């Protein structure tokens, strides 16, 4: 009996030493699958079959931790939400700047109108003082008292002129007072819109910070090797989408030639390769996606809207088959991303936080449409 106990203890010790430790590891090793038709580990015979999970690249691990592919998708979602919020922030900022400029313009017009009113009132006061100096009688009464016919005729002409001048003065005063009231009302409306857009900016900024922080927290938990594999998975997903797009025949008839402005825009954009993505940035050291495209076309002498959504809304749309280098490809259903087509089925773009301006396949993301800055 003692020998049996010793043998059992020895077997238990060997088994304990050969079980791999999983605590603290980011990804568990794959578990051997159960034989087809047999119950899984921990299942009673006759119970519903629950296949044992395996952990090839991109599938959940037996420990319940997320696979790198799941993490990649989660990061992609968070960064896409951050980029969408960035576009909302940029639009609100642009609107706020425009409203601020309009308020300044209205303030200047208000000052001019008030100065005009003051001048008209002074002129009306001068006429009243002149009448007072004439004994308080109106010009018509003074004219009736003269006995000189020539003086009467001359006075009648001056009275008519004075009456017309008075009417004109009062009409102008009324018009200017109306303009002043209109300027004040418009300025009040602009202030309300300005405050609303400032709130939109603050909300978008908070959302951007929240999403980026959540993504960075996830990435901070990854080991160096996992981060490298994550980059590989990102490239594989992009390559798969690009291959599918090319196989669809999307590039079959594309062969447009860039205009002179288009060449300048492409040259500017590609010269920024390697510079970091930064939300709200328009260069020169960093860019977000629409900051890059708007600055590139600005350098080519063609002003375009600041945000990808406004670029999609305002610029002329063209078919993919008709696109040429310099055209802008708008991505995602919410038009939250933009890249510049540079030819040969490729774009240059600022992808997302944590990445740099780079070249990518034009079909590596979901294309919404194409717009052309240089009509």
PDB file of N, CA and C in Angstrom, residues 33-72:
ATOM      1  N   UNK A  33      -7.972  20.080 -29.505  1.00  0.00           N
ATOM      2  CA  UNK A  33      -9.422  19.949 -29.646  1.00  0.00           C
ATOM      3  C   UNK A  33      -9.880  18.565 -29.243  1.00  0.00           C
ATOM      4  N   UNK A  34     -11.117  18.469 -28.809  1.00  0.00           N
ATOM      5  CA  UNK A  34     -11.687  17.175 -28.452  1.00  0.00           C
ATOM      6  C   UNK A  34     -11.943  16.366 -29.711  1.00  0.00           C
ATOM      7  N   UNK A  35     -11.973  15.084 -29.577  1.00  0.00           N
ATOM      8  CA  UNK A  35     -12.264  14.231 -30.724  1.00  0.00           C
ATOM      9  C   UNK A  35     -13.681  14.459 -31.174  1.00  0.00           C
ATOM     10  N   UNK A  36     -13.935  14.444 -32.487  1.00  0.00           N
ATOM     11  CA  UNK A  36     -15.282  14.679 -32.992  1.00  0.00           C
ATOM     12  C   UNK A  36     -16.263  13.691 -32.370  1.00  0.00           C
ATOM     13  N   UNK A  37     -17.379  14.242 -31.924  1.00  0.00           N
ATOM     14  CA  UNK A  37     -18.445  13.409 -31.378  1.00  0.00           C
ATOM     15  C   UNK A  37     -18.268  13.036 -29.941  1.00  0.00           C
ATOM     16  N   UNK A  38     -17.157  13.417 -29.311  1.00  0.00           N
ATOM     17  CA  UNK A  38     -16.949  13.065 -27.901  1.00  0.00           C
ATOM     18  C   UNK A  38     -17.161  14.283 -27.048  1.00  0.00           C
ATOM     19  N   UNK A  39     -17.553  14.148 -25.797  1.00  0.00           N
ATOM     20  CA  UNK A  39     -17.759  15.308 -24.930  1.00  0.00           C
ATOM     21  C   UNK A  39     -16.449  16.003 -24.644  1.00  0.00           C
ATOM     22  N   UNK A  40     -16.517  17.323 -24.453  1.00  0.00           N
ATOM     23  CA  UNK A  40     -15.314  18.094 -24.152  1.00  0.00           C
ATOM     24  C   UNK A  40     -14.900  17.884 -22.718  1.00  0.00           C
ATOM     25  N   UNK A  41     -13.755  18.466 -22.401  1.00  0.00           N
ATOM     26  CA  UNK A  41     -13.220  18.335 -21.046  1.00  0.00           C
ATOM     27  C   UNK A  41     -14.192  18.972 -20.064  1.00  0.00           C
ATOM     28  N   UNK A  42     -14.505  18.239 -19.007  1.00  0.00           N
ATOM     29  CA  UNK A  42     -15.398  18.791 -17.996  1.00  0.00           C
ATOM     30  C   UNK A  42     -16.858  18.583 -18.305  1.00  0.00           C
ATOM     31  N   UNK A  43     -17.186  17.879 -19.419  1.00  0.00           N
ATOM     32  CA  UNK A  43     -18.573  17.650 -19.763  1.00  0.00           C
ATOM     33  C   UNK A  43     -18.965  16.217 -19.431  1.00  0.00           C
ATOM     34  N   UNK A  44     -20.170  16.073 -18.976  1.00  0.00           N
ATOM     35  CA  UNK A  44     -20.676  14.719 -18.682  1.00  0.00           C
ATOM     36  C   UNK A  44     -21.132  14.071 -19.968  1.00  0.00           C
ATOM     37  N   UNK A  45     -21.011  12.754 -20.078  1.00  0.00           N
ATOM     38  CA  UNK A  45     -21.516  12.064 -21.262  1.00  0.00           C
ATOM     39  C   UNK A  45     -22.988  12.377 -21.470  1.00  0.00           C
ATOM     40  N   UNK A  46     -23.376  12.634 -22.735  1.00  0.00           N
ATOM     41  CA  UNK A  46     -24.762  12.946 -23.053  1.00  0.00           C
ATOM     42  C   UNK A  46     -25.075  14.422 -22.982  1.00  0.00           C
ATOM     43  N   UNK A  47     -24.147  15.238 -22.410  1.00  0.00           N
ATOM     44  CA  UNK A  47     -24.382  16.686 -22.358  1.00  0.00           C
ATOM     45  C   UNK A  47     -24.145  17.276 -23.734  1.00  0.00           C
ATOM     46  N   UNK A  48     -24.731  18.476 -24.046  1.00  0.00           N
ATOM     47  CA  UNK A  48     -24.510  19.125 -25.348  1.00  0.00           C
ATOM     48  C   UNK A  48     -23.019  19.346 -25.556  1.00  0.00           C
ATOM     49  N   UNK A  49     -22.586  19.103 -26.773  1.00  0.00           N
ATOM     50  CA  UNK A  49     -21.157  19.230 -27.067  1.00  0.00           C
ATOM     51  C   UNK A  49     -20.744  20.690 -27.095  1.00  0.00           C
ATOM     52  N   UNK A  50     -19.706  21.028 -26.401  1.00  0.00           N
ATOM     53  CA  UNK A  50     -19.106  22.363 -26.448  1.00  0.00           C
ATOM     54  C   UNK A  50     -17.675  22.181 -26.884  1.00  0.00           C
ATOM     55  N   UNK A  51     -17.354  22.467 -28.140  1.00  0.00           N
ATOM     56  CA  UNK A  51     -15.997  22.219 -28.623  1.00  0.00           C
ATOM     57  C   UNK A  51     -14.965  22.986 -27.824  1.00  0.00           C
ATOM     58  N   UNK A  52     -13.850  22.371 -27.627  1.00  0.00           N
ATOM     59  CA  UNK A  52     -12.743  23.029 -26.935  1.00  0.00           C
ATOM     60  C   UNK A  52     -12.202  24.154 -27.819  1.00  0.00           C
ATOM     61  N   UNK A  53     -12.019  25.373 -27.265  1.00  0.00           N
ATOM     62  CA  UNK A  53     -11.497  26.484 -28.075  1.00  0.00           C
ATOM     63  C   UNK A  53     -10.042  26.263 -28.427  1.00  0.00           C
ATOM     64  N   UNK A  54      -9.674  26.745 -29.574  1.00  0.00           N
ATOM     65  CA  UNK A  54      -8.266  26.759 -29.980  1.00  0.00           C
ATOM     66  C   UNK A  54      -7.844  28.191 -30.126  1.00  0.00           C
ATOM     67  N   UNK A  55      -6.568  28.438 -30.180  1.00  0.00           N
ATOM     68  CA  UNK A  55      -6.094  29.825 -30.232  1.00  0.00           C
ATOM     69  C   UNK A  55      -5.151  30.074 -31.383  1.00  0.00           C
ATOM     70  N   UNK A  56      -5.602  29.809 -32.631  1.00  0.00           N
ATOM     71  CA  UNK A  56      -4.798  30.269 -33.746  1.00  0.00           C
ATOM     72  C   UNK A  56      -4.887  31.781 -33.815  1.00  0.00           C
ATOM     73  N   UNK A  57      -4.069  32.405 -34.684  1.00  0.00           N
ATOM     74  CA  UNK A  57      -4.060  33.872 -34.789  1.00  0.00           C
ATOM     75  C   UNK A  57      -5.455  34.370 -35.097  1.00  0.00           C
ATOM     76  N   UNK A  58      -5.939  35.279 -34.273  1.00  0.00           N
ATOM     77  CA  UNK A  58      -7.225  35.897 -34.530  1.00  0.00           C
ATOM     78  C   UNK A  58      -8.394  35.246 -33.839  1.00  0.00           C
ATOM     79  N   UNK A  59      -8.204  34.181 -33.034  1.00  0.00           N
ATOM     80  CA  UNK A  59      -9.319  33.547 -32.332  1.00  0.00           C
ATOM     81  C   UNK A  59      -9.136  33.679 -30.832  1.00  0.00           C
ATOM     82  N   UNK A  60     -10.257  33.603 -30.050  1.00  0.00           N
ATOM     83  CA  UNK A  60     -10.141  33.764 -28.604  1.00  0.00           C
ATOM     84  C   UNK A  60      -9.291  32.664 -27.974  1.00  0.00           C
ATOM     85  N   UNK A  61      -8.612  32.992 -26.911  1.00  0.00           N
ATOM     86  CA  UNK A  61      -7.772  32.022 -26.221  1.00  0.00           C
ATOM     87  C   UNK A  61      -8.594  31.267 -25.187  1.00  0.00           C
ATOM     88  N   UNK A  62      -8.127  30.056 -24.783  1.00  0.00           N
ATOM     89  CA  UNK A  62      -8.850  29.274 -23.774  1.00  0.00           C
ATOM     90  C   UNK A  62      -8.971  29.990 -22.445  1.00  0.00           C
ATOM     91  N   UNK A  63      -8.110  30.971 -22.186  1.00  0.00           N
ATOM     92  CA  UNK A  63      -8.161  31.665 -20.897  1.00  0.00           C
ATOM     93  C   UNK A  63      -9.260  32.698 -20.862  1.00  0.00           C
ATOM     94  N   UNK A  64      -9.952  32.924 -22.006  1.00  0.00           N
ATOM     95  CA  UNK A  64     -11.015  33.924 -22.037  1.00  0.00           C
ATOM     96  C   UNK A  64     -10.516  35.289 -22.436  1.00  0.00           C
ATOM     97  N   UNK A  65      -9.209  35.449 -22.625  1.00  0.00           N
ATOM     98  CA  UNK A  65      -8.669  36.743 -23.038  1.00  0.00           C
ATOM     99  C   UNK A  65      -8.911  36.947 -24.524  1.00  0.00           C
ATOM    100  N   UNK A  66      -8.956  38.210 -24.928  1.00  0.00           N
ATOM    101  CA  UNK A  66      -9.211  38.529 -26.326  1.00  0.00           C
ATOM    102  C   UNK A  66      -8.009  38.174 -27.187  1.00  0.00           C
ATOM    103  N   UNK A  67      -8.310  37.741 -28.404  1.00  0.00           N
ATOM    104  CA  UNK A  67      -7.241  37.477 -29.350  1.00  0.00           C
ATOM    105  C   UNK A  67      -6.731  38.795 -29.917  1.00  0.00           C
ATOM    106  N   UNK A  68      -5.586  38.741 -30.564  1.00  0.00           N
ATOM    107  CA  UNK A  68      -5.044  39.949 -31.185  1.00  0.00           C
ATOM    108  C   UNK A  68      -5.968  40.470 -32.272  1.00  0.00           C
ATOM    109  N   UNK A  69      -6.641  39.579 -32.990  1.00  0.00           N
ATOM    110  CA  UNK A  69      -7.571  40.022 -34.036  1.00  0.00           C
ATOM    111  C   UNK A  69      -8.755  40.764 -33.414  1.00  0.00           C
ATOM    112  N   UNK A  70      -9.256  40.272 -32.305  1.00  0.00           N
ATOM    113  CA  UNK A  70     -10.336  40.976 -31.609  1.00  0.00           C
ATOM    114  C   UNK A  70      -9.852  42.328 -31.109  1.00  0.00           C
ATOM    115  N   UNK A  71      -8.632  42.359 -30.605  1.00  0.00           N
ATOM    116  CA  UNK A  71      -8.053  43.622 -30.141  1.00  0.00           C
ATOM    117  C   UNK A  71      -7.890  44.585 -31.306  1.00  0.00           C
ATOM    118  N   UNK A  72      -7.444  44.077 -32.451  1.00  0.00           N
ATOM    119  CA  UNK A  72      -7.277  44.925 -33.637  1.00  0.00           C
ATOM    120  C   UNK A  72      -8.609  45.571 -34.038  1.00  0.00           C
TER     121      UNK A  72
END
